[in-house]
mmCIF file with all atom_site columns, C-alpha atoms in Angstrom:
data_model
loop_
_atom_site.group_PDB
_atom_site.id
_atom_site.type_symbol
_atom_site.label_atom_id
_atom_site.label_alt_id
_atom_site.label_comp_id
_atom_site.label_asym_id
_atom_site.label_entity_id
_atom_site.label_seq_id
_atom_site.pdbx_PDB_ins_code
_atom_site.Cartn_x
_atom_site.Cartn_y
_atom_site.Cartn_z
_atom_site.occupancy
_atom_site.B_iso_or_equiv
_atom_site.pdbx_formal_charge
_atom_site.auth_seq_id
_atom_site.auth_comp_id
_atom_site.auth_asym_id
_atom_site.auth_atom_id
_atom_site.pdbx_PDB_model_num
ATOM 1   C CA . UNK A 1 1   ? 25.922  -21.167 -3.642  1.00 78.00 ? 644 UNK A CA 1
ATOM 2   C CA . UNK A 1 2   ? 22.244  -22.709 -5.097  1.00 76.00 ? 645 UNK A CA 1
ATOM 3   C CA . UNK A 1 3   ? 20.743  -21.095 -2.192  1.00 78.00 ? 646 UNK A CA 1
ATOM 4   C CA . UNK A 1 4   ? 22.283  -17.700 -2.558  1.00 81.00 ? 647 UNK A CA 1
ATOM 5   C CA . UNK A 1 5   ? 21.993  -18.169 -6.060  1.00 75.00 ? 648 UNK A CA 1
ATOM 6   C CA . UNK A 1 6   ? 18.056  -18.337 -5.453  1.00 73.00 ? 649 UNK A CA 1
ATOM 7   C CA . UNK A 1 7   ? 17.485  -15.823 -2.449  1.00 76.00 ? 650 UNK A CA 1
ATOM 8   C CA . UNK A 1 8   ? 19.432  -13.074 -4.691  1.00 75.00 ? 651 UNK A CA 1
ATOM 9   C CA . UNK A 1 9   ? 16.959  -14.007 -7.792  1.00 74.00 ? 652 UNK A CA 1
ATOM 10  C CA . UNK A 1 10  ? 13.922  -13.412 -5.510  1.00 71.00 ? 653 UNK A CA 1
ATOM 11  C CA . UNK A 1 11  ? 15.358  -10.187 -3.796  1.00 76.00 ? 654 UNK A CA 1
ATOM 12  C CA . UNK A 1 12  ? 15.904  -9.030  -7.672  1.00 83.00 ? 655 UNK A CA 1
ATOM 13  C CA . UNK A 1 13  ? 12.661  -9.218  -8.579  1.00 87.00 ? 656 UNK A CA 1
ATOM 14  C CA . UNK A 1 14  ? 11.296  -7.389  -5.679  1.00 87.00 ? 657 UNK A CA 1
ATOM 15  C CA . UNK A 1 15  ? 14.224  -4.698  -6.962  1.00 89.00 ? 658 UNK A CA 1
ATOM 16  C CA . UNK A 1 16  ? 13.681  -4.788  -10.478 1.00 90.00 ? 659 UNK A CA 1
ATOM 17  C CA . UNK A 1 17  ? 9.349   -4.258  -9.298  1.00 92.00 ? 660 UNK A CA 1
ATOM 18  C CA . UNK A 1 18  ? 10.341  -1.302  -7.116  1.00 91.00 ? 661 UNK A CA 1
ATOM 19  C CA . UNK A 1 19  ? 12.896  0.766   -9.769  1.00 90.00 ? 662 UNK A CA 1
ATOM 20  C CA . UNK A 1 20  ? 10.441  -0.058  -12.954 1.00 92.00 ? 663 UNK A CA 1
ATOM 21  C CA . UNK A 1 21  ? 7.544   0.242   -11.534 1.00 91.00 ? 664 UNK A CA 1
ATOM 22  C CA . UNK A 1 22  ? 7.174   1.644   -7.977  1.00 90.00 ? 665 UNK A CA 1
ATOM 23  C CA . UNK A 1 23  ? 7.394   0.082   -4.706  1.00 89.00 ? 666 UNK A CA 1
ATOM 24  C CA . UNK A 1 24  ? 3.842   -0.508  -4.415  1.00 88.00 ? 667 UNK A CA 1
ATOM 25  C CA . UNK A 1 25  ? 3.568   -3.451  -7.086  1.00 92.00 ? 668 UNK A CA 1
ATOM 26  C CA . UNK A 1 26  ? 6.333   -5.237  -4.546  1.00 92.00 ? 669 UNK A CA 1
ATOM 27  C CA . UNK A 1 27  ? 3.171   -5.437  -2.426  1.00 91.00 ? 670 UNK A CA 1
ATOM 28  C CA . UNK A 1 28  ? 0.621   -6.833  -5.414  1.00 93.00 ? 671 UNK A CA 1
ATOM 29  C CA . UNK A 1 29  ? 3.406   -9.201  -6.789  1.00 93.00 ? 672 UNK A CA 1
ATOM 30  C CA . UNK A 1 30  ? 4.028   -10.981 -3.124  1.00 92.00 ? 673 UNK A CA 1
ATOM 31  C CA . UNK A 1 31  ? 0.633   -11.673 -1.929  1.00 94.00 ? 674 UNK A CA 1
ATOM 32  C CA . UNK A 1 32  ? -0.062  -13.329 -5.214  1.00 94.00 ? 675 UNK A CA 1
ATOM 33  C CA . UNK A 1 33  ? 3.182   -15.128 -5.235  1.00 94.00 ? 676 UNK A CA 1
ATOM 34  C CA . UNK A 1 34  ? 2.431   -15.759 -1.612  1.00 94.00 ? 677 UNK A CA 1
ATOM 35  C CA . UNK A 1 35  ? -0.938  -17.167 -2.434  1.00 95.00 ? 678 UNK A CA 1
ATOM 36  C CA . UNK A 1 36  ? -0.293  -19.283 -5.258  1.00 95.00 ? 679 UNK A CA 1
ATOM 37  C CA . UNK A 1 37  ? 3.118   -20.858 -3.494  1.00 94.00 ? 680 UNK A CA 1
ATOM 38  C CA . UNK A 1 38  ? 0.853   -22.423 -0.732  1.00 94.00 ? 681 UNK A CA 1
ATOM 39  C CA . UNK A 1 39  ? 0.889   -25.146 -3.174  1.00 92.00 ? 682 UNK A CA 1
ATOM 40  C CA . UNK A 1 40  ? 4.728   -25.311 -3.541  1.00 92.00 ? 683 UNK A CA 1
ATOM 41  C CA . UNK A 1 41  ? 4.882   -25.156 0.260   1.00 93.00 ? 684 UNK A CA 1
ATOM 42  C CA . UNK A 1 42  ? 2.262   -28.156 0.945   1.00 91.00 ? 685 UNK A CA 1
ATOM 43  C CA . UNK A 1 43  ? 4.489   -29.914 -2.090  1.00 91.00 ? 686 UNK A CA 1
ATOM 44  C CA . UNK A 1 44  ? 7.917   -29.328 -0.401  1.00 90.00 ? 687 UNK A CA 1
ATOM 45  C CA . UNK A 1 45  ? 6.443   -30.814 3.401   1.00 92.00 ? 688 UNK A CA 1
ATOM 46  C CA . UNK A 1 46  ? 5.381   -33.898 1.681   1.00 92.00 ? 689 UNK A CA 1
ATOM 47  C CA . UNK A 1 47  ? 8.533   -34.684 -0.182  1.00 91.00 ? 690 UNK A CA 1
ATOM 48  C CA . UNK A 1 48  ? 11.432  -33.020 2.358   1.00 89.00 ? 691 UNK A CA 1
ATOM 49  C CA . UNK A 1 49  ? 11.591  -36.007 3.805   1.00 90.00 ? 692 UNK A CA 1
ATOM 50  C CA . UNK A 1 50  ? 11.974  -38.065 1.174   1.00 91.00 ? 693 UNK A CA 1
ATOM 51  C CA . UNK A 1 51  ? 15.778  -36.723 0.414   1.00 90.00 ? 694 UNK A CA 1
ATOM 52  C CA . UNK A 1 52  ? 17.383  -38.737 2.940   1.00 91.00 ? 695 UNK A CA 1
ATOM 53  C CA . UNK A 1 53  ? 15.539  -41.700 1.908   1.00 93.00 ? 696 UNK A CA 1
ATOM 54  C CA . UNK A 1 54  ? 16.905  -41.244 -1.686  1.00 93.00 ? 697 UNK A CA 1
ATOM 55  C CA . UNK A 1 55  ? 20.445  -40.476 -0.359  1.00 93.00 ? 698 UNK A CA 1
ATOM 56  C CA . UNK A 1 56  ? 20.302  -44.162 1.301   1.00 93.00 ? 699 UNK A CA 1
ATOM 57  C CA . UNK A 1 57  ? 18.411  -45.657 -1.480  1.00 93.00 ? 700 UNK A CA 1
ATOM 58  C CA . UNK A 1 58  ? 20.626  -44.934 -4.024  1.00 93.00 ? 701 UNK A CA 1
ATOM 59  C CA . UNK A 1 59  ? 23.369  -45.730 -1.726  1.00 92.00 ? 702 UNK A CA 1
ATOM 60  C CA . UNK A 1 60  ? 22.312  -49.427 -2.243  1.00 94.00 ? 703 UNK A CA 1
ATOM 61  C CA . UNK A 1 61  ? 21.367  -48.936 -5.666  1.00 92.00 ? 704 UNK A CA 1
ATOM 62  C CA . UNK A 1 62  ? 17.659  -49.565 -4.824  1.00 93.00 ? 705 UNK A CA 1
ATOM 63  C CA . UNK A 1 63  ? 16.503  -47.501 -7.984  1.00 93.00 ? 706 UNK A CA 1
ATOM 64  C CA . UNK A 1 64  ? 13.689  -49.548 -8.001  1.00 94.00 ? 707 UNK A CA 1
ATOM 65  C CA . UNK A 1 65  ? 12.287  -47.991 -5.192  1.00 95.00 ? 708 UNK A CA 1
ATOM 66  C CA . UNK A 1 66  ? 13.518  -44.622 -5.738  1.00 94.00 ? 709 UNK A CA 1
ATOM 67  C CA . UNK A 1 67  ? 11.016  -45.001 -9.557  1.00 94.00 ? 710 UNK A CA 1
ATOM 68  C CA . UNK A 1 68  ? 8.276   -46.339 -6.982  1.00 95.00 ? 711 UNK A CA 1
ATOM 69  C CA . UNK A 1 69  ? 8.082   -43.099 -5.259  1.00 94.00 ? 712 UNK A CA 1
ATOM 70  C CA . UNK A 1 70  ? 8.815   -41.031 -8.375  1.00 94.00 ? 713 UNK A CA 1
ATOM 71  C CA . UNK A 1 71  ? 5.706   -41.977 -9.776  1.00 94.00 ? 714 UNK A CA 1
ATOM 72  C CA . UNK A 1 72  ? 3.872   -41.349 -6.713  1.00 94.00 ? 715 UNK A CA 1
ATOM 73  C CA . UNK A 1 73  ? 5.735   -37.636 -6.484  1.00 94.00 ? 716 UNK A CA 1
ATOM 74  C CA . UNK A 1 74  ? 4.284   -37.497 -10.398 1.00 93.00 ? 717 UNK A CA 1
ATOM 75  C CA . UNK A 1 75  ? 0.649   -38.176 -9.244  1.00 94.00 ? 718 UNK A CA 1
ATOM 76  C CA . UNK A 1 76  ? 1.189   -35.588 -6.591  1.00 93.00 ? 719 UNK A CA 1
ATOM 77  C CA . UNK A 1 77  ? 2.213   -33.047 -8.991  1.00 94.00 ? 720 UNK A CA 1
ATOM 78  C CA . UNK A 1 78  ? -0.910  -33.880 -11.240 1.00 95.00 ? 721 UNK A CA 1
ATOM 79  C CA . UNK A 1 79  ? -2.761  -33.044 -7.793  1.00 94.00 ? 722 UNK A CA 1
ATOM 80  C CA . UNK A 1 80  ? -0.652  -30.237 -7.100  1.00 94.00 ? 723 UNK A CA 1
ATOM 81  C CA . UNK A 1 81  ? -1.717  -29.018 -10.870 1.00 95.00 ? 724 UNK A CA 1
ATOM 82  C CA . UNK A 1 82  ? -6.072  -29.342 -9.759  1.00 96.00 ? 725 UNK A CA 1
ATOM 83  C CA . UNK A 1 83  ? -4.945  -27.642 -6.698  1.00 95.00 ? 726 UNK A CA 1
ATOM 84  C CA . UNK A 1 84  ? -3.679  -24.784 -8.232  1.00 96.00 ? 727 UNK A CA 1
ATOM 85  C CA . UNK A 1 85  ? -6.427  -24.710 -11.260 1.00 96.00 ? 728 UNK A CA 1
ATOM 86  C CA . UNK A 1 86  ? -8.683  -24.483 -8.055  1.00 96.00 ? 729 UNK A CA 1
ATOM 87  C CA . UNK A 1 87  ? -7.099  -22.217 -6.316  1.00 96.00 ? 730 UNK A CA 1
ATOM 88  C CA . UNK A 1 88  ? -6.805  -19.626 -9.600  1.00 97.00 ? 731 UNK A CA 1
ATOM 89  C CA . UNK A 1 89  ? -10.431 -20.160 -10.075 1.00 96.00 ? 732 UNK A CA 1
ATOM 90  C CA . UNK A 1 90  ? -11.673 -18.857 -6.477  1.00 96.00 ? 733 UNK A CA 1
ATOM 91  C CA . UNK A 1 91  ? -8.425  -16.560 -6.397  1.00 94.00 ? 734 UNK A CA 1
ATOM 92  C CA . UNK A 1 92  ? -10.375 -13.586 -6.555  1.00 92.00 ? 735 UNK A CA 1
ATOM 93  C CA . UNK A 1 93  ? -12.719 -14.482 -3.892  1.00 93.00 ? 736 UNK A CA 1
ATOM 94  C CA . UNK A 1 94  ? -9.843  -15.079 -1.493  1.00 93.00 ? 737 UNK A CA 1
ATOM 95  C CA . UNK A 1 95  ? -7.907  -12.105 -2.408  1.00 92.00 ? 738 UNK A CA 1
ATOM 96  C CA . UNK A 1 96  ? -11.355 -9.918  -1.342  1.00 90.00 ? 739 UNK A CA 1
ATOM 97  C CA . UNK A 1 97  ? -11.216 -11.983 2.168   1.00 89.00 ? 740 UNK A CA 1
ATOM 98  C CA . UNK A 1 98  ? -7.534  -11.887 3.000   1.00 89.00 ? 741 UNK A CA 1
ATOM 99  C CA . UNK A 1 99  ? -7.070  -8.169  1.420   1.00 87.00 ? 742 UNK A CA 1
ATOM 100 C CA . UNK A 1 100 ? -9.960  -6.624  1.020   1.00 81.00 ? 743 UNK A CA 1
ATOM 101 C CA . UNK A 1 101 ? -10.687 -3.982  -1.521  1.00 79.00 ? 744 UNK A CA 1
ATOM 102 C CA . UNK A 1 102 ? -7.488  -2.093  -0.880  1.00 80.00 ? 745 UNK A CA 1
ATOM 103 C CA . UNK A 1 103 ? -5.061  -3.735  -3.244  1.00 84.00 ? 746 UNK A CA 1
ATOM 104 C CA . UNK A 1 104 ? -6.555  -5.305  -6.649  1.00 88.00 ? 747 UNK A CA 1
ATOM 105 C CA . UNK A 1 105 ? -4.365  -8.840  -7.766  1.00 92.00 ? 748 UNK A CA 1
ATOM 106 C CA . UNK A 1 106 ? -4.991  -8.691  -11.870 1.00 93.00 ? 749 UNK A CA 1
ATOM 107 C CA . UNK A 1 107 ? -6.289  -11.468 -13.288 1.00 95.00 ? 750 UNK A CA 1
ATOM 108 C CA . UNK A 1 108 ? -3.481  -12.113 -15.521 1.00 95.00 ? 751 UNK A CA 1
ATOM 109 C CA . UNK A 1 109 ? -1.015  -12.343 -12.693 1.00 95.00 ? 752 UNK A CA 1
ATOM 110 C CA . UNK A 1 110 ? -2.829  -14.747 -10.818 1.00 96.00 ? 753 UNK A CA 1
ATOM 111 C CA . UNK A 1 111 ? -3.056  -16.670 -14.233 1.00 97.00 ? 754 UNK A CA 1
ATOM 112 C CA . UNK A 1 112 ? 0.598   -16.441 -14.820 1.00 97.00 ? 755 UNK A CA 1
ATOM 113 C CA . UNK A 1 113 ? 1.356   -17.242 -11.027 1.00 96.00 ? 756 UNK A CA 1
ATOM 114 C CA . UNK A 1 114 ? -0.361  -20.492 -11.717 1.00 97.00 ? 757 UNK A CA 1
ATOM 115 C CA . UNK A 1 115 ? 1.183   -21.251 -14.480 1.00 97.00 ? 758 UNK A CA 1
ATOM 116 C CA . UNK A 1 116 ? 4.895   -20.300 -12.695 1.00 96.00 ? 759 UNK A CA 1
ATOM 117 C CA . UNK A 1 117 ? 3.803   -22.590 -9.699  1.00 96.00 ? 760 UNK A CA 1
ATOM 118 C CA . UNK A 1 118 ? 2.686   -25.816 -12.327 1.00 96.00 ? 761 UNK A CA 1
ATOM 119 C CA . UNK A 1 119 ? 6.343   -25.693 -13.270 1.00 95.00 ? 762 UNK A CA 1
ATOM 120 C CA . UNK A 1 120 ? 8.441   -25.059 -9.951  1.00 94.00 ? 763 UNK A CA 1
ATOM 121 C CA . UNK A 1 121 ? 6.209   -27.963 -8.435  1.00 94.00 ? 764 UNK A CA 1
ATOM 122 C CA . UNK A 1 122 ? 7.497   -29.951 -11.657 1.00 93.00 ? 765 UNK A CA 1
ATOM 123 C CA . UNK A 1 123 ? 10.775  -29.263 -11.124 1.00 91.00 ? 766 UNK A CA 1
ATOM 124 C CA . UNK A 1 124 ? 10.950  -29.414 -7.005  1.00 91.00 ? 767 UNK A CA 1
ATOM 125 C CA . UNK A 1 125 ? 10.087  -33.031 -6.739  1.00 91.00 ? 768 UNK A CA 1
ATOM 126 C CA . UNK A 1 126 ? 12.890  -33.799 -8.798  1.00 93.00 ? 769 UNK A CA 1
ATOM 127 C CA . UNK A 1 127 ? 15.458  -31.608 -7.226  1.00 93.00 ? 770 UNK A CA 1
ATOM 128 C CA . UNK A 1 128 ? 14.349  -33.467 -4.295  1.00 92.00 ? 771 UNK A CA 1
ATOM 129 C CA . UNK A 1 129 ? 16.063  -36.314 -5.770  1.00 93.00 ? 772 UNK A CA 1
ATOM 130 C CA . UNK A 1 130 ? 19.126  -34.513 -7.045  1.00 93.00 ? 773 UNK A CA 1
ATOM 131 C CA . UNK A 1 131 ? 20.001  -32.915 -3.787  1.00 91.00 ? 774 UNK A CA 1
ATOM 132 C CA . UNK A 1 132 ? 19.485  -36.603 -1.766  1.00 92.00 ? 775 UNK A CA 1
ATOM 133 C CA . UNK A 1 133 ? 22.009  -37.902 -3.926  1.00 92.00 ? 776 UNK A CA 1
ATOM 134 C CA . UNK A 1 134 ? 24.497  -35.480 -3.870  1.00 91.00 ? 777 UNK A CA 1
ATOM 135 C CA . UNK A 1 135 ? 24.787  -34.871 -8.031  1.00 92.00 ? 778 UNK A CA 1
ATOM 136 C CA . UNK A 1 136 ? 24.434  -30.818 -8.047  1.00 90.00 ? 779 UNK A CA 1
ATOM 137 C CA . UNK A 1 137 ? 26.639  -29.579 -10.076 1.00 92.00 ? 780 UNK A CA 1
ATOM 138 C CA . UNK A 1 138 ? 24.663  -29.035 -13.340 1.00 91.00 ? 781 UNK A CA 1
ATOM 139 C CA . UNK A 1 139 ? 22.102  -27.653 -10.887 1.00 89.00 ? 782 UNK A CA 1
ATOM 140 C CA . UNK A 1 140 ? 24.613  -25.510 -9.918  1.00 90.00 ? 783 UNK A CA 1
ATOM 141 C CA . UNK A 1 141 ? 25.782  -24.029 -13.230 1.00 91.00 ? 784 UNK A CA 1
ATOM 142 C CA . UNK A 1 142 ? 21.947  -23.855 -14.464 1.00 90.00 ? 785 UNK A CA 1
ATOM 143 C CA . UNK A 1 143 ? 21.105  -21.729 -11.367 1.00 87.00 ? 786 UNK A CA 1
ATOM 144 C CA . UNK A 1 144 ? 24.030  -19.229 -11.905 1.00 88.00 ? 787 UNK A CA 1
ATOM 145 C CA . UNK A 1 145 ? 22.955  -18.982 -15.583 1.00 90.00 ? 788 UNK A CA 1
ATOM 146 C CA . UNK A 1 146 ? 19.849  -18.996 -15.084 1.00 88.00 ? 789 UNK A CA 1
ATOM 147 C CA . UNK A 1 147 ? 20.436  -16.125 -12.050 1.00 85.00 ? 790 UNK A CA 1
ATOM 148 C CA . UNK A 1 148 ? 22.858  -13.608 -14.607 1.00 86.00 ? 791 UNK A CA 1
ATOM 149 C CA . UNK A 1 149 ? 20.287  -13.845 -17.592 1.00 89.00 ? 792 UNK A CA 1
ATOM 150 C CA . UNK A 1 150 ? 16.835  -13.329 -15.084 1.00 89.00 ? 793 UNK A CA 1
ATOM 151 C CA . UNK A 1 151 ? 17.903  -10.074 -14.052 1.00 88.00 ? 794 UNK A CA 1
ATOM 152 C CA . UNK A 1 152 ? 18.311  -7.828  -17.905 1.00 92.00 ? 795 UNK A CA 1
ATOM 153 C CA . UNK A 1 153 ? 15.413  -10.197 -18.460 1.00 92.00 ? 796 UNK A CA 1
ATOM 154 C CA . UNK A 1 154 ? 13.105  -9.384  -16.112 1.00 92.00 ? 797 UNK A CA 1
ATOM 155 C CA . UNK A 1 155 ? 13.947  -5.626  -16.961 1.00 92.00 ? 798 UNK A CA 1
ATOM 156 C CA . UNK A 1 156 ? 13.330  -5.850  -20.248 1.00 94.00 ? 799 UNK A CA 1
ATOM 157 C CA . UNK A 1 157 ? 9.851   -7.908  -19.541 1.00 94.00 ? 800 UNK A CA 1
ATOM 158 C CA . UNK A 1 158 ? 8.553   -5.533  -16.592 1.00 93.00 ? 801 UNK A CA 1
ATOM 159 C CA . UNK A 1 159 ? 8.767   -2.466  -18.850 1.00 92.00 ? 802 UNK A CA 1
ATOM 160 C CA . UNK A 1 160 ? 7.376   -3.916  -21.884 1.00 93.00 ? 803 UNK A CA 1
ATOM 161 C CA . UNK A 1 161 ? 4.822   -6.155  -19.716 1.00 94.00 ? 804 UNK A CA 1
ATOM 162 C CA . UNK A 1 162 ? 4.374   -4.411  -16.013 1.00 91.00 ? 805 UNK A CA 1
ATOM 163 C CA . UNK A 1 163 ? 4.327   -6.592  -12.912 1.00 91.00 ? 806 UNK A CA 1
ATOM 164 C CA . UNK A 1 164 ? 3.137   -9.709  -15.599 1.00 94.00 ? 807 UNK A CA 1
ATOM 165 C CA . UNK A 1 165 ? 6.450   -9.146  -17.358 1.00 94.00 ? 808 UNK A CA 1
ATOM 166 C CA . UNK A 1 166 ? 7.995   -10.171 -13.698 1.00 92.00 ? 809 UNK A CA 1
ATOM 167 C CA . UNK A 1 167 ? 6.184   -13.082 -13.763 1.00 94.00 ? 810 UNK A CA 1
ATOM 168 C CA . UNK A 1 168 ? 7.458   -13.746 -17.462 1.00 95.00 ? 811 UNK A CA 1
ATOM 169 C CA . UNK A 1 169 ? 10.629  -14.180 -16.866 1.00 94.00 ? 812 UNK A CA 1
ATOM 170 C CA . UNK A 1 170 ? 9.886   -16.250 -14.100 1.00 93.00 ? 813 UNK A CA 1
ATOM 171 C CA . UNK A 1 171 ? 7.800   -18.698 -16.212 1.00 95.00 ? 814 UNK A CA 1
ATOM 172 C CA . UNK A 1 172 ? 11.186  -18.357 -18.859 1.00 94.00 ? 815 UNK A CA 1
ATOM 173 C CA . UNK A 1 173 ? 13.373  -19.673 -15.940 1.00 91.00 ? 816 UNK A CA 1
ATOM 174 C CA . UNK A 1 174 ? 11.191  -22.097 -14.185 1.00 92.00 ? 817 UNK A CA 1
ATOM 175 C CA . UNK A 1 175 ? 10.131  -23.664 -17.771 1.00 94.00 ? 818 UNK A CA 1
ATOM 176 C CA . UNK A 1 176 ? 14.179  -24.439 -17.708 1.00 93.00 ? 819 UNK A CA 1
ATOM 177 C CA . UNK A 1 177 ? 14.209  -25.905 -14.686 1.00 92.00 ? 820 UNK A CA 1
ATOM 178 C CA . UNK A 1 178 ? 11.166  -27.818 -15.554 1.00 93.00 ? 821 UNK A CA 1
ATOM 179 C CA . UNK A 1 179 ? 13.156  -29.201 -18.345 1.00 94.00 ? 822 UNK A CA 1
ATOM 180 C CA . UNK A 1 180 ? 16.595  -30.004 -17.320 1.00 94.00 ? 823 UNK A CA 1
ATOM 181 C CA . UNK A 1 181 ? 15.622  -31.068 -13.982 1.00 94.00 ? 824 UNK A CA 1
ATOM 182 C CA . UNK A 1 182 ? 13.450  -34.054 -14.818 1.00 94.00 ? 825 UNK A CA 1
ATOM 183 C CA . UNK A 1 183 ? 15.998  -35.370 -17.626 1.00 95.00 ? 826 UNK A CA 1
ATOM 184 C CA . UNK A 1 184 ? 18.892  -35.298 -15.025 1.00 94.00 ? 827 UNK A CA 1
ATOM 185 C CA . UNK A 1 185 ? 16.343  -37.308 -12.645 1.00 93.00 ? 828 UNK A CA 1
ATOM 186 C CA . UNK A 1 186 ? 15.253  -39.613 -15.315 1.00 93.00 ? 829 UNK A CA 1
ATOM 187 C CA . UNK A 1 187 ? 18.663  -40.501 -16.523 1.00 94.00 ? 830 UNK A CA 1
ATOM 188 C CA . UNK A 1 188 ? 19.764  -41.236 -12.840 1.00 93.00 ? 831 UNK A CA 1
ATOM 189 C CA . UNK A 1 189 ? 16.823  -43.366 -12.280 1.00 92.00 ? 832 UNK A CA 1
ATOM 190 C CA . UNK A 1 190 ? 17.355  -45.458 -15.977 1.00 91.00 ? 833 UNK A CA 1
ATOM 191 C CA . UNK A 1 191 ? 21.096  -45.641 -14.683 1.00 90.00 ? 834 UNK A CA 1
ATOM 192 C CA . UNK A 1 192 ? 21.966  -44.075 -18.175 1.00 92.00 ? 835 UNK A CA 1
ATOM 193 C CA . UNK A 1 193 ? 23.312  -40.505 -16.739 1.00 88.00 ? 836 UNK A CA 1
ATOM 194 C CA . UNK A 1 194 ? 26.827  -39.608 -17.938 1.00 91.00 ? 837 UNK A CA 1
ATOM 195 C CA . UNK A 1 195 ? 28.816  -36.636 -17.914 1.00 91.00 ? 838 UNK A CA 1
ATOM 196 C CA . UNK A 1 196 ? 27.560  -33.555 -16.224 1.00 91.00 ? 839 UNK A CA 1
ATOM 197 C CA . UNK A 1 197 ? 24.260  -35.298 -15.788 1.00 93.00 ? 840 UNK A CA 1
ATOM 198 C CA . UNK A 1 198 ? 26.049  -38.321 -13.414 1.00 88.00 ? 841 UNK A CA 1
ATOM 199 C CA . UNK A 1 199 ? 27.881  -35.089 -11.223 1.00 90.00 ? 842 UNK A CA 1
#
């Protein structure tokens, strides 16, 4: 349900993009998104296979370890942050060599889509976590809260903002993510989560 949750959130923004503002912004919005989510990608390889290793870890209530690597995933995210401040800064240099001068990426997208990316990688490493030890379910309401509201959201944004006001309500949602997620990760970690939180 998570992933269907978050497949039908990106096929509605490709929607919303098409019946606001005309199929050809589908094709700006997803080679910026495409560009900027190398860094999510590169993110997600490193710390994949660290989900098992949590699932066993906190099996044997080694929380120890599973704060050891948190604060390395932490350091990676700073990384992950210089990455993408790097990437924004010689984004328009890359966008002339991978698409040439038929199809201009705004600069405010590309600033946006950076800003988007700083808090999905915030929020992946700890999901990471959350999904290795099996304790989903507030994940699981927050994504199909998260997925009703994005939709009049992102409507309202993209014809008051264009394709930024996409991006918006991305930023809205992801700055949710990159709030609940970590305190549900933090709390199971301190041994302190009850409630929701511990399910």
């Amino acid at each position: 349900i998570i992933q269907v949750a978050a497949v039908a959130k990106f096929q509605t923004t490709n929607v919303v993009i098409t019946k606001i503002l005309g199929p050809e912004y589908v094709t700006t919005y997803n080679i910026a998104y495409k560009y900027f989510s190398a860094a999510l990608l590169v993110l997600n390889i490193i710390t994949t296979p660290y989900c098992s290793a949590f699932t066993e870890a906190y099996t044997v209530s080694d929380f120890q370890w599973i704060r050891k690597i948190m604060n390395q995933l932490r350091n990676l995210w700073y990384l992950c942050i210089v990455l993408l401040i790097i990437m924004l800064i010689y984004s328009k240099y890359i966008f002339n060599i991978w698409i040439g001068n038929d199809i201009e990426i705004p600069w405010k997208l590309s600033i946006l889509m950076t800003i988007n990316m700083i808090l999905t990688t915030r929020y992946s490493m700890y999901i990471t976590l959350i999904n290795g030890i099996g304790k989903i379910r507030l994940q699981l309401i927050t994504n199909l809260v998260l997925c009703t509201i994005f939709i009049p959201l992102s409507v309202f944004l993209a014809k008051n903002f264009g394709l930024e006001g996409i991006t918006m309500a991305n930023i809205l949602v992801s700055l949710i993510y990159a709030i609940i997620a970590p305190v549900q990760g933090e709390k199971i970690i301190n041994q302190t989560a009850k409630g929701i939180w511990d399910k």
